[in-house]
Amino acid sequence: AVNGVAFCGTLAGQLFFGWLGDKLGRKKVYGITLMVMVLCSLGSGLSFGHSANGVMATLCFFRFWLGFGIGGDYPLSATIMSEYANKKTRGAFIAAVFAMQGFGILAGGIVSLIVSSAFDHAFDAPTYEVDPVGSTVPQADYVWRIVLMFGAIPALLTYYWRMKMPETARYTALVARNTKQAAADMSKVLQVDIIAEEEAKSNPSSSNPDSFGLFSREFARRHGLHLVGTATTWFLLDIAYYSSNLFQKDIYSAIGWIPAAETMNAIHEVFTVSRAQTLIALCGTVPGYWFTVAFIDYLGRFFIQLMGFIFMTVFMFALAIPYDHWRHRDNRIGFLIMYSLTMFFANFGPNATTFVVPAEIFPARLRSTCHGISAASGKAGAIVGAFGFLYAAQSTDPKKTDAGYPPGIGVRNSLLMLGGVNFFGIVFTLLIPESKGKSLEELSREDEEQNGGGATEMTVANSGRTVPV
C-alpha cells in the first residue's frame, strides 16, 4: 500500500510539475520540488497515530506527497540538463543525472543495513514462528523512521546549488522571450561576455507556426507518434522493472537465497532483504547506469534502448522457462547472475534512455510537459506492477501464499508475462527517433519555426562567434 501510494503521488507530480516547469520556468519549480521532498521525508519518519492503522494512514499521506515532489524532479532534472548541455555530450550528461539514483539506491541500502544491523544486535527477539508478536520488538519502530528521515539529508545538501543555478537560456529566450536575461545568464555560466542579437520579429498577430499547443493537430503531426513512443515504452519498461523489484523478496525466498520470513524476526528480515537488494544493485543496477553514460553518445539512444529490451526479453524467458532448474540449491548462483544481467540491461537500456529521450525531442515550450507525460506513463506501469504482479506472483497453492493474498499464477508464469511485456517494448521503440548528435532545435524542429518568425542569436563579445538559442 505504501509503495502504491508513493507511485500515485509520483505520477501526479510528474504531470503537474512537468506542466508547471513550462509555465513558470525550470529553476523556480525545481526549488519547489526540493522543499516538498525534504519536508515529506521528515514527515514520513515522524508519522503518528493512536493506532497502527493511524500511523500507516499518516505515513501514506506523507509518502504520497513525497512521491509528488520526486515526480516533479523527473521532468525538471532531465529538461534542465538537456538545455544546458551541448549536442555532443548531451546524452551522457542527462544519463548521468539519472544514473546518480544508482548511488542513491546503494546509499539507501547501506543505511538500512547499518540501522537494522545495529538494532538487531542491540535488541534480541524470537523468530516469527516462535512468537509472532514478540518477533517485532517495540524498538523496531525506530528502524524504518530513521531510514526514511535519512532521505532528507541529500536533498537538503543540494538546496544551495539549486537556488544559485540560473534559469536555462533556452527557456528564457525561447519561452519567456527575454533574450537579454538569457544572455546575462549564459555569461554567468560560460564566464564570457555574451550579447543578445534579436532579429526583427514577425507581427504577433500574424500566423506563427511556433504557437501550436500540446493538443493541436500540428503537434500531433510533428510529435504525436514520438510522444506515443516515449510514453508507451516507459510504461512497458516500468511494468517489468518495478514488478520484478517488488517481488524480489519472493524470488530470493523461493530459491533459498534468504531464509523464509517466518524463520526471522522483523528487524533481521529487514537486514537480509536489504543485503540482497543492495547486492543486486551493486552487481547489476549501478554498472548498467554508468555503461549507459559511457556509451550513449557513441551507440545512440535508439540502439541502447532496443538492445536493452531485447536482452531483458531473452533473460526473462531464460529465467522463466527452466524456473524449476534455478530453484535447485546448486543453481542458485546461476539464477542470481541471470537476474543481475536482467537488471544490468534494464539500466544499460530502456530504464536510462526512456528518461533521456523525452528531454530532447520536443519543443522547449512543451519539453517539460511532454517529459512529465512520458514519466507519468511509466509510473502508471509501475502501479500495474505494484498491484498486479504482487498478486500474480503468489503461489498457485493456497497454502503457500503470503498472508492476505489469494492464489496467483506463480513466479514462473509472472516472469513469462514480463518477458512478453519487454517484447512489446521492442516494438514501440521503433516509434522513437534517434537524437544522437543533433541539436534540440533540430530535433524539435524549432529551427524551422525560427526561420518563420524572429530567430534569436547571441554573440560572444570580441570573438565574432554566435550562440543560437
PDB file of N, CA and C in Angstrom, residues 6 119 172 241 276 311 313 407 425 449:
ATOM      1  N   ALA A   6       2.896   5.949  -2.951  1.00  0.00           N
ATOM      2  CA  ALA A   6       4.033   6.747  -3.419  1.00  0.00           C
ATOM      3  C   ALA A   6       4.053   6.833  -4.942  1.00  0.00           C
ATOM      4  N   PHE A 119      20.284  -2.357  15.419  1.00  0.00           N
ATOM      5  CA  PHE A 119      19.120  -2.679  16.251  1.00  0.00           C
ATOM      6  C   PHE A 119      18.988  -4.184  16.455  1.00  0.00           C
ATOM      7  N   THR A 172      14.515  30.879 -21.148  1.00  0.00           N
ATOM      8  CA  THR A 172      14.408  32.335 -21.054  1.00  0.00           C
ATOM      9  C   THR A 172      14.244  32.976 -22.426  1.00  0.00           C
ATOM     10  N   TYR A 241      10.146  -3.563 -14.828  1.00  0.00           N
ATOM     11  CA  TYR A 241      11.202  -3.182 -13.895  1.00  0.00           C
ATOM     12  C   TYR A 241      10.709  -3.146 -12.456  1.00  0.00           C
ATOM     13  N   ALA A 276      20.285  -8.365   0.265  1.00  0.00           N
ATOM     14  CA  ALA A 276      20.062  -8.955  -1.057  1.00  0.00           C
ATOM     15  C   ALA A 276      19.842  -7.875  -2.110  1.00  0.00           C
ATOM     16  N   PHE A 311      17.586  -7.877 -24.670  1.00  0.00           N
ATOM     17  CA  PHE A 311      18.239  -8.702 -23.658  1.00  0.00           C
ATOM     18  C   PHE A 311      17.327  -8.952 -22.460  1.00  0.00           C
ATOM     19  N   THR A 313      14.104  -9.264 -22.583  1.00  0.00           N
ATOM     20  CA  THR A 313      13.176 -10.302 -23.044  1.00  0.00           C
ATOM     21  C   THR A 313      13.830 -11.670 -22.972  1.00  0.00           C
ATOM     22  N   PRO A 407      -4.470 -17.040  -4.123  1.00  0.00           N
ATOM     23  CA  PRO A 407      -3.526 -17.729  -5.018  1.00  0.00           C
ATOM     24  C   PRO A 407      -3.334 -16.946  -6.316  1.00  0.00           C
ATOM     25  N   GLY A 425       7.956  -3.780 -25.720  1.00  0.00           N
ATOM     26  CA  GLY A 425       8.845  -2.626 -25.626  1.00  0.00           C
ATOM     27  C   GLY A 425       9.738  -2.501 -26.845  1.00  0.00           C
ATOM     28  N   GLU A 449      10.816  26.706 -37.177  1.00  0.00           N
ATOM     29  CA  GLU A 449       9.888  27.706 -36.653  1.00  0.00           C
ATOM     30  C   GLU A 449      10.548  29.078 -36.597  1.00  0.00           C
TER      31      GLU A 449
END
